[in-house]
Amino acid sequence: MSDALLLFDLLLALAVVAIAAAALLVRDAFAMIVLFVVFGLLSALAWVRLAAPDVALAEAAIGTGLTGALLLKTLHHLRARGMAGWQPGAVAQRPVPRAVAWLNAGLALAVMAGLGVAILGSPLRVTGLEIAVAEAMPLSGVENPVTAVLLNFRAYDTLMEVVVLLSAVIVVWQIERGAGPAPAPSLGPVWQGFARLTLPAAALVGVYVLWAGAEAPGGAFQGGAMLAAIGLMMLLTGLYRPHPDHRGLARLLFVLGTVAFAATALLVAGGGRASFEYPPSYAKTLILLIEALVTISIAVTLTALFHGREPVALKGDLRHDP
């Protein structure tokens, strides 16, 4: 059995490298995106083999699903604006300067060499922080060590990740402001019926993944990505149309997770503890509250990133004309 798994792991590693190389070398933009999605799925499977289901869920939901959808939407957006450089086969018309290509290759080789030296030079059979995390688990408020690390032991890093998402949607709205509208892709009436049947179940799964994160693989980012997939489906099928009146609510939901995260840190620090040093009796409640609000912000932010531009009033609409 171990020989079969070893063969599977070798084939998986070779497939990941081969798909990554193909995504870099193929000249068709659509094919690049498809290969990127396949690469993400294989990477998620690799994380499963490395006994990291939390990372695998995040990779499959965010790194593959939503990022792939964003890339496809970007390609559609560029083609709709008549940018011929993004048409199939047109990438070859704008060759990369040889000096830039060699510089990129050199930097990539340097990164690979650095990673190789770090891996080969690292000691074997070292537990790292595993023992420290295990000893602190009774005070963390949750039973899943990954959630304990992300929301308790290194909550600053997770807060900054939420801030990055907030910054991304602010930048996108600013860049797109004033740009002319581009036709949005539509899946048609068949997919509308499919969406109406599956979206309630998908919402339940997203909420369950959030709730299960306290004890099993899951959490805010995985649950938020699944809920964002619902938003993407609603946009694509036309079940929801962003309206200028919704901008205030959208902005509130964008900052909801960041504000809750930072307010909790300040509240705990005001009680004489270090930031994010939750009182053991309230740790689980605070973590679940933060995760729930962060999940909402992640879902709305990722959906807004897919939509792209800030909802604005059409010309002639006197009620919403800015």
mmCIF file of C-alpha atoms in Angstrom:
data_model
loop_
_atom_site.group_PDB
_atom_site.id
_atom_site.type_symbol
_atom_site.label_atom_id
_atom_site.label_comp_id
_atom_site.label_asym_id
_atom_site.label_seq_id
_atom_site.Cartn_x
_atom_site.Cartn_y
_atom_site.Cartn_z
ATOM 1 C CA MET A 1 0.000 0.000 0.000
ATOM 2 C CA SER A 2 2.831 2.399 0.847
ATOM 3 C CA ASP A 3 4.478 1.725 -2.526
ATOM 4 C CA ALA A 4 1.243 2.598 -4.315
ATOM 5 C CA LEU A 5 0.917 5.845 -2.339
ATOM 6 C CA LEU A 6 4.557 6.704 -3.041
ATOM 7 C CA LEU A 7 3.976 6.186 -6.766
ATOM 8 C CA PHE A 8 0.839 8.334 -6.552
ATOM 9 C CA ASP A 9 2.740 11.116 -4.769
ATOM 10 C CA LEU A 10 5.506 11.058 -7.382
ATOM 11 C CA LEU A 11 2.998 11.240 -10.230
ATOM 12 C CA LEU A 12 1.141 14.052 -8.446
ATOM 13 C CA ALA A 13 4.372 16.031 -7.949
ATOM 14 C CA LEU A 14 5.329 15.597 -11.613
ATOM 15 C CA ALA A 15 1.819 16.609 -12.710
ATOM 16 C CA VAL A 16 1.924 19.800 -10.605
ATOM 17 C CA VAL A 17 5.264 20.817 -12.118
ATOM 18 C CA ALA A 18 4.152 19.923 -15.653
ATOM 19 C CA ILE A 19 0.869 21.854 -15.398
ATOM 20 C CA ALA A 20 2.668 24.868 -13.917
ATOM 21 C CA ALA A 21 5.167 24.847 -16.791
ATOM 22 C CA ALA A 22 2.386 24.476 -19.349
ATOM 23 C CA ALA A 23 0.478 27.426 -17.848
ATOM 24 C CA LEU A 24 3.593 29.588 -18.232
ATOM 25 C CA LEU A 25 4.425 28.490 -21.772
ATOM 26 C CA VAL A 26 1.023 28.304 -23.466
ATOM 27 C CA ARG A 27 0.209 31.333 -25.635
ATOM 28 C CA ASP A 28 -3.575 31.269 -25.444
ATOM 29 C CA ALA A 29 -4.959 33.363 -22.560
ATOM 30 C CA PHE A 30 -8.005 31.158 -22.004
ATOM 31 C CA ALA A 31 -5.846 28.035 -21.969
ATOM 32 C CA MET A 32 -3.581 29.697 -19.385
ATOM 33 C CA ILE A 33 -6.533 30.208 -17.062
ATOM 34 C CA VAL A 34 -7.785 26.641 -17.506
ATOM 35 C CA LEU A 35 -4.314 25.280 -16.738
ATOM 36 C CA PHE A 36 -4.125 27.554 -13.701
ATOM 37 C CA VAL A 37 -7.385 26.091 -12.382
ATOM 38 C CA VAL A 38 -6.120 22.547 -12.957
ATOM 39 C CA PHE A 39 -2.879 23.477 -11.207
ATOM 40 C CA GLY A 40 -4.850 24.733 -8.205
ATOM 41 C CA LEU A 41 -6.897 21.549 -7.988
ATOM 42 C CA LEU A 42 -3.753 19.402 -8.088
ATOM 43 C CA SER A 43 -2.175 21.655 -5.441
ATOM 44 C CA ALA A 44 -5.220 21.163 -3.210
ATOM 45 C CA LEU A 45 -4.852 17.407 -3.635
ATOM 46 C CA ALA A 46 -1.168 17.715 -2.724
ATOM 47 C CA TRP A 47 -2.090 19.548 0.480
ATOM 48 C CA VAL A 48 -4.476 16.708 1.307
ATOM 49 C CA ARG A 49 -1.612 14.243 0.885
ATOM 50 C CA LEU A 50 0.470 16.447 3.215
ATOM 51 C CA ALA A 51 -2.252 16.102 5.892
ATOM 52 C CA ALA A 52 -3.215 19.784 5.672
ATOM 53 C CA PRO A 53 -6.965 19.708 4.917
ATOM 54 C CA ASP A 54 -7.504 23.321 6.017
ATOM 55 C CA VAL A 55 -5.000 24.570 3.451
ATOM 56 C CA ALA A 56 -6.485 22.222 0.841
ATOM 57 C CA LEU A 57 -9.955 23.677 1.407
ATOM 58 C CA ALA A 58 -8.649 27.229 1.109
ATOM 59 C CA GLU A 59 -6.685 26.380 -2.037
ATOM 60 C CA ALA A 60 -9.642 24.692 -3.712
ATOM 61 C CA ALA A 61 -12.162 27.388 -2.765
ATOM 62 C CA ILE A 62 -10.111 30.598 -3.039
ATOM 63 C CA GLY A 63 -6.901 29.815 -4.879
ATOM 64 C CA THR A 64 -8.652 27.789 -7.567
ATOM 65 C CA GLY A 65 -12.381 28.421 -7.715
ATOM 66 C CA LEU A 66 -12.733 32.126 -7.028
ATOM 67 C CA THR A 67 -9.376 33.143 -8.478
ATOM 68 C CA GLY A 68 -10.150 31.190 -11.639
ATOM 69 C CA ALA A 69 -13.512 32.945 -11.890
ATOM 70 C CA LEU A 70 -11.822 36.334 -11.416
ATOM 71 C CA LEU A 71 -9.331 35.562 -14.184
ATOM 72 C CA LEU A 72 -12.100 34.470 -16.559
ATOM 73 C CA LYS A 73 -14.090 37.607 -15.759
ATOM 74 C CA THR A 74 -10.994 39.747 -16.362
ATOM 75 C CA LEU A 75 -10.388 38.077 -19.720
ATOM 76 C CA HIS A 76 -14.021 38.655 -20.716
ATOM 77 C CA HIS A 77 -13.769 42.275 -19.549
ATOM 78 C CA LEU A 78 -10.623 42.928 -21.590
ATOM 79 C CA ARG A 79 -11.988 41.306 -24.721
ATOM 80 C CA ALA A 80 -15.195 43.305 -24.408
ATOM 81 C CA ARG A 81 -13.103 46.473 -24.423
ATOM 82 C CA GLY A 82 -11.409 45.421 -27.638
ATOM 83 C CA MET A 83 -7.944 44.791 -26.233
ATOM 84 C CA ALA A 84 -6.596 42.616 -28.996
ATOM 85 C CA GLY A 85 -3.573 41.635 -26.954
ATOM 86 C CA TRP A 86 -5.819 39.380 -24.911
ATOM 87 C CA GLN A 87 -7.446 37.623 -27.844
ATOM 88 C CA PRO A 88 -6.539 33.948 -28.369
ATOM 89 C CA GLY A 89 -3.212 33.646 -30.132
ATOM 90 C CA ALA A 90 -2.488 37.362 -29.963
ATOM 91 C CA VAL A 91 -0.103 37.159 -27.023
ATOM 92 C CA ALA A 92 2.682 36.187 -29.409
ATOM 93 C CA GLN A 93 2.374 39.566 -31.146
ATOM 94 C CA ARG A 94 3.856 41.284 -28.091
ATOM 95 C CA PRO A 95 7.018 39.321 -27.258
ATOM 96 C CA VAL A 96 8.688 39.879 -23.922
ATOM 97 C CA PRO A 97 12.115 41.539 -24.275
ATOM 98 C CA ARG A 98 14.903 38.977 -24.023
ATOM 99 C CA ALA A 99 16.563 40.816 -21.122
ATOM 100 C CA VAL A 100 13.327 40.773 -19.118
ATOM 101 C CA ALA A 101 12.834 37.077 -19.832
ATOM 102 C CA TRP A 102 16.351 36.215 -18.672
ATOM 103 C CA LEU A 103 15.931 38.383 -15.567
ATOM 104 C CA ASN A 104 12.677 36.604 -14.662
ATOM 105 C CA ALA A 105 14.298 33.234 -15.244
ATOM 106 C CA GLY A 106 17.238 34.188 -13.043
ATOM 107 C CA LEU A 107 15.005 35.366 -10.226
ATOM 108 C CA ALA A 108 12.911 32.195 -10.430
ATOM 109 C CA LEU A 109 16.036 30.025 -10.287
ATOM 110 C CA ALA A 110 17.327 32.042 -7.327
ATOM 111 C CA VAL A 111 14.051 31.493 -5.448
ATOM 112 C CA MET A 112 14.132 27.774 -6.251
ATOM 113 C CA ALA A 113 17.749 27.545 -5.097
ATOM 114 C CA GLY A 114 16.923 29.346 -1.857
ATOM 115 C CA LEU A 115 14.027 27.007 -1.156
ATOM 116 C CA GLY A 116 16.197 23.998 -1.917
ATOM 117 C CA VAL A 117 18.922 25.157 0.457
ATOM 118 C CA ALA A 118 16.334 25.842 3.184
ATOM 119 C CA ILE A 119 14.732 22.413 2.784
ATOM 120 C CA LEU A 120 17.997 20.469 2.586
ATOM 121 C CA GLY A 121 19.488 22.424 5.479
ATOM 122 C CA SER A 122 16.534 21.985 7.824
ATOM 123 C CA PRO A 123 16.887 19.370 10.570
ATOM 124 C CA LEU A 124 14.917 16.151 10.317
ATOM 125 C CA ARG A 125 12.204 15.021 12.736
ATOM 126 C CA VAL A 126 11.781 18.409 14.377
ATOM 127 C CA THR A 127 8.406 19.158 15.950
ATOM 128 C CA GLY A 128 8.797 22.925 15.563
ATOM 129 C CA LEU A 129 5.987 24.718 17.387
ATOM 130 C CA GLU A 130 3.753 21.648 17.495
ATOM 131 C CA ILE A 131 4.423 20.994 21.188
ATOM 132 C CA ALA A 132 3.894 24.650 22.142
ATOM 133 C CA VAL A 133 0.597 24.745 20.239
ATOM 134 C CA ALA A 134 -0.552 21.492 21.857
ATOM 135 C CA GLU A 135 0.246 22.825 25.324
ATOM 136 C CA ALA A 136 -1.663 26.059 24.710
ATOM 137 C CA MET A 137 -4.745 24.407 23.180
ATOM 138 C CA PRO A 138 -6.724 24.225 26.471
ATOM 139 C CA LEU A 139 -6.560 28.034 26.681
ATOM 140 C CA SER A 140 -7.330 28.679 22.998
ATOM 141 C CA GLY A 141 -11.095 28.221 23.227
ATOM 142 C CA VAL A 142 -11.273 25.882 20.210
ATOM 143 C CA GLU A 143 -10.295 22.299 19.460
ATOM 144 C CA ASN A 144 -8.920 22.739 15.950
ATOM 145 C CA PRO A 145 -5.220 23.706 16.226
ATOM 146 C CA VAL A 146 -5.300 25.517 12.868
ATOM 147 C CA THR A 147 -8.153 27.760 14.026
ATOM 148 C CA ALA A 148 -6.340 28.316 17.322
ATOM 149 C CA VAL A 149 -3.233 29.482 15.491
ATOM 150 C CA LEU A 150 -5.100 31.691 13.009
ATOM 151 C CA LEU A 151 -7.532 33.340 15.424
ATOM 152 C CA ASN A 152 -5.635 33.247 18.695
ATOM 153 C CA PHE A 153 -1.902 32.545 18.638
ATOM 154 C CA ARG A 154 -1.101 34.618 15.508
ATOM 155 C CA ALA A 155 -4.282 36.603 15.067
ATOM 156 C CA TYR A 156 -2.308 39.669 13.921
ATOM 157 C CA ASP A 157 -1.397 37.891 10.672
ATOM 158 C CA THR A 158 -5.004 36.889 10.049
ATOM 159 C CA LEU A 159 -6.161 40.449 10.723
ATOM 160 C CA MET A 160 -3.717 41.708 8.103
ATOM 161 C CA GLU A 161 -5.054 39.168 5.601
ATOM 162 C CA VAL A 162 -8.538 40.581 6.100
ATOM 163 C CA VAL A 163 -7.139 44.101 5.674
ATOM 164 C CA VAL A 164 -5.514 43.036 2.380
ATOM 165 C CA LEU A 165 -8.901 41.918 1.046
ATOM 166 C CA LEU A 166 -10.450 45.208 2.143
ATOM 167 C CA SER A 167 -7.648 47.132 0.441
ATOM 168 C CA ALA A 168 -8.125 45.105 -2.751
ATOM 169 C CA VAL A 169 -11.792 45.987 -3.164
ATOM 170 C CA ILE A 170 -11.056 49.672 -2.392
ATOM 171 C CA VAL A 171 -8.372 49.742 -5.105
ATOM 172 C CA VAL A 172 -10.602 47.977 -7.640
ATOM 173 C CA TRP A 173 -13.474 50.382 -7.039
ATOM 174 C CA GLN A 174 -11.135 53.354 -7.390
ATOM 175 C CA ILE A 175 -9.572 52.059 -10.609
ATOM 176 C CA GLU A 176 -12.920 51.192 -12.158
ATOM 177 C CA ARG A 177 -14.538 54.497 -11.154
ATOM 178 C CA GLY A 178 -15.348 56.476 -14.248
ATOM 179 C CA ALA A 179 -14.690 53.562 -16.607
ATOM 180 C CA GLY A 180 -17.362 52.715 -19.131
ATOM 181 C CA PRO A 181 -19.534 49.677 -18.431
ATOM 182 C CA ALA A 182 -18.602 46.367 -20.031
ATOM 183 C CA PRO A 183 -21.172 43.676 -20.858
ATOM 184 C CA ALA A 184 -21.349 41.138 -18.060
ATOM 185 C CA PRO A 185 -21.221 37.418 -18.898
ATOM 186 C CA SER A 186 -24.566 35.677 -18.518
ATOM 187 C CA LEU A 187 -25.232 31.973 -18.050
ATOM 188 C CA GLY A 188 -28.807 32.072 -19.302
ATOM 189 C CA PRO A 189 -32.157 30.766 -17.997
ATOM 190 C CA VAL A 190 -31.058 27.134 -17.578
ATOM 191 C CA TRP A 191 -28.429 28.149 -15.057
ATOM 192 C CA GLN A 192 -30.945 30.364 -13.266
ATOM 193 C CA GLY A 193 -33.031 27.288 -12.488
ATOM 194 C CA PHE A 194 -29.923 25.412 -11.412
ATOM 195 C CA ALA A 195 -28.930 28.312 -9.145
ATOM 196 C CA ARG A 196 -32.335 28.437 -7.467
ATOM 197 C CA LEU A 197 -32.065 24.730 -6.643
ATOM 198 C CA THR A 198 -28.474 24.671 -5.423
ATOM 199 C CA LEU A 199 -27.906 28.047 -3.751
ATOM 200 C CA PRO A 200 -29.817 27.217 -0.526
ATOM 201 C CA ALA A 201 -27.800 24.016 -0.093
ATOM 202 C CA ALA A 202 -24.563 25.862 -0.870
ATOM 203 C CA ALA A 203 -25.399 28.471 1.767
ATOM 204 C CA LEU A 204 -25.941 25.759 4.376
ATOM 205 C CA VAL A 205 -22.617 24.143 3.453
ATOM 206 C CA GLY A 206 -20.814 27.486 3.747
ATOM 207 C CA VAL A 207 -22.283 28.148 7.195
ATOM 208 C CA TYR A 208 -21.444 24.595 8.280
ATOM 209 C CA VAL A 209 -17.821 24.963 7.131
ATOM 210 C CA LEU A 210 -17.595 28.156 9.189
ATOM 211 C CA TRP A 211 -19.092 26.527 12.295
ATOM 212 C CA ALA A 212 -17.042 23.334 11.959
ATOM 213 C CA GLY A 213 -13.807 25.331 11.904
ATOM 214 C CA ALA A 214 -13.711 25.429 15.702
ATOM 215 C CA GLU A 215 -13.285 21.658 15.882
ATOM 216 C CA ALA A 216 -12.394 20.425 12.371
ATOM 217 C CA PRO A 217 -10.993 21.717 9.063
ATOM 218 C CA GLY A 218 -12.877 24.825 7.989
ATOM 219 C CA GLY A 219 -13.261 28.380 9.179
ATOM 220 C CA ALA A 220 -13.868 31.916 7.994
ATOM 221 C CA PHE A 221 -11.883 31.935 4.762
ATOM 222 C CA GLN A 222 -13.225 28.591 3.556
ATOM 223 C CA GLY A 223 -16.809 29.409 4.540
ATOM 224 C CA GLY A 224 -16.528 32.931 3.138
ATOM 225 C CA ALA A 225 -15.256 31.594 -0.184
ATOM 226 C CA MET A 226 -18.175 29.191 -0.453
ATOM 227 C CA LEU A 227 -20.654 31.958 0.304
ATOM 228 C CA ALA A 228 -18.879 34.161 -2.245
ATOM 229 C CA ALA A 229 -19.442 31.422 -4.832
ATOM 230 C CA ILE A 230 -23.161 31.928 -4.207
ATOM 231 C CA GLY A 231 -22.720 35.623 -4.912
ATOM 232 C CA LEU A 232 -20.882 34.856 -8.147
ATOM 233 C CA MET A 233 -23.660 32.529 -9.260
ATOM 234 C CA MET A 234 -26.286 35.168 -8.481
ATOM 235 C CA LEU A 235 -24.374 37.738 -10.530
ATOM 236 C CA LEU A 236 -23.838 35.408 -13.468
ATOM 237 C CA THR A 237 -27.432 34.238 -13.588
ATOM 238 C CA GLY A 238 -28.878 37.712 -13.115
ATOM 239 C CA LEU A 239 -30.643 36.783 -9.884
ATOM 240 C CA TYR A 240 -28.988 39.825 -8.311
ATOM 241 C CA ARG A 241 -28.096 43.141 -9.936
ATOM 242 C CA PRO A 242 -25.882 45.545 -7.946
ATOM 243 C CA HIS A 243 -27.687 48.842 -7.458
ATOM 244 C CA PRO A 244 -26.338 52.249 -6.373
ATOM 245 C CA ASP A 245 -28.611 52.128 -3.311
ATOM 246 C CA HIS A 246 -26.670 49.087 -2.092
ATOM 247 C CA ARG A 247 -23.292 50.839 -1.920
ATOM 248 C CA GLY A 248 -23.706 51.927 1.698
ATOM 249 C CA LEU A 249 -24.559 48.420 2.868
ATOM 250 C CA ALA A 250 -21.731 46.952 0.787
ATOM 251 C CA ARG A 251 -19.186 49.316 2.341
ATOM 252 C CA LEU A 252 -20.427 48.422 5.810
ATOM 253 C CA LEU A 253 -20.039 44.713 5.106
ATOM 254 C CA PHE A 254 -16.571 45.260 3.612
ATOM 255 C CA VAL A 255 -15.237 46.720 6.869
ATOM 256 C CA LEU A 256 -17.333 44.578 9.222
ATOM 257 C CA GLY A 257 -14.734 41.841 9.674
ATOM 258 C CA THR A 258 -11.791 44.221 10.054
ATOM 259 C CA VAL A 259 -13.625 46.409 12.569
ATOM 260 C CA ALA A 260 -14.769 43.393 14.612
ATOM 261 C CA PHE A 261 -11.259 41.949 14.597
ATOM 262 C CA ALA A 262 -9.588 45.203 15.658
ATOM 263 C CA ALA A 263 -12.302 46.075 18.192
ATOM 264 C CA THR A 264 -11.893 42.699 19.881
ATOM 265 C CA ALA A 265 -8.136 43.239 20.153
ATOM 266 C CA LEU A 266 -8.659 46.681 21.691
ATOM 267 C CA LEU A 267 -11.345 45.390 24.035
ATOM 268 C CA VAL A 268 -9.129 42.598 25.307
ATOM 269 C CA ALA A 269 -6.148 44.956 25.645
ATOM 270 C CA GLY A 270 -8.302 47.407 27.595
ATOM 271 C CA GLY A 271 -8.999 44.667 30.129
ATOM 272 C CA GLY A 272 -5.362 44.471 31.143
ATOM 273 C CA ARG A 273 -4.357 41.659 28.764
ATOM 274 C CA ALA A 274 -2.276 41.593 25.611
ATOM 275 C CA SER A 275 -4.125 42.090 22.338
ATOM 276 C CA PHE A 276 -5.954 38.900 21.293
ATOM 277 C CA GLU A 277 -5.147 37.303 24.669
ATOM 278 C CA TYR A 278 -8.751 36.222 25.108
ATOM 279 C CA PRO A 279 -10.004 35.302 28.574
ATOM 280 C CA PRO A 280 -10.284 31.478 28.517
ATOM 281 C CA SER A 281 -13.966 31.543 29.500
ATOM 282 C CA TYR A 282 -14.854 33.815 26.543
ATOM 283 C CA ALA A 283 -12.253 32.663 24.013
ATOM 284 C CA LYS A 284 -14.532 30.397 21.964
ATOM 285 C CA THR A 285 -17.358 32.948 21.908
ATOM 286 C CA LEU A 286 -15.047 35.731 20.748
ATOM 287 C CA ILE A 287 -13.393 33.547 18.117
ATOM 288 C CA LEU A 288 -16.719 32.386 16.691
ATOM 289 C CA LEU A 289 -18.010 35.970 16.663
ATOM 290 C CA ILE A 290 -14.907 37.187 14.829
ATOM 291 C CA GLU A 291 -15.056 34.305 12.362
ATOM 292 C CA ALA A 292 -18.750 34.863 11.637
ATOM 293 C CA LEU A 293 -18.295 38.568 10.886
ATOM 294 C CA VAL A 294 -15.080 37.979 8.940
ATOM 295 C CA THR A 295 -16.886 35.334 6.878
ATOM 296 C CA ILE A 296 -19.517 37.882 5.868
ATOM 297 C CA SER A 297 -16.844 40.416 4.897
ATOM 298 C CA ILE A 298 -14.872 37.835 2.909
ATOM 299 C CA ALA A 299 -17.963 36.669 1.032
ATOM 300 C CA VAL A 300 -19.112 40.195 0.132
ATOM 301 C CA THR A 301 -15.590 41.387 -0.709
ATOM 302 C CA LEU A 302 -14.826 38.465 -3.034
ATOM 303 C CA THR A 303 -18.190 38.891 -4.732
ATOM 304 C CA ALA A 304 -17.509 42.611 -5.204
ATOM 305 C CA LEU A 305 -14.062 41.851 -6.631
ATOM 306 C CA PHE A 306 -15.679 39.557 -9.174
ATOM 307 C CA HIS A 307 -18.253 42.174 -10.121
ATOM 308 C CA GLY A 308 -15.442 44.683 -10.491
ATOM 309 C CA ARG A 309 -16.790 48.183 -10.566
ATOM 310 C CA GLU A 310 -18.717 50.123 -7.944
ATOM 311 C CA PRO A 311 -22.477 50.196 -8.677
ATOM 312 C CA VAL A 312 -23.215 53.587 -10.215
ATOM 313 C CA ALA A 313 -26.353 55.238 -11.490
ATOM 314 C CA LEU A 314 -27.151 55.175 -15.164
ATOM 315 C CA LYS A 315 -27.344 58.468 -16.998
ATOM 316 C CA GLY A 316 -30.801 59.926 -16.845
ATOM 317 C CA ASP A 317 -31.622 58.346 -13.493
ATOM 318 C CA LEU A 318 -32.138 61.531 -11.479
ATOM 319 C CA ARG A 319 -32.604 59.657 -8.213
ATOM 320 C CA HIS A 320 -29.105 58.175 -8.248
ATOM 321 C CA ASP A 321 -27.129 60.418 -10.540
ATOM 322 C CA PRO A 322 -23.915 61.272 -8.627
#
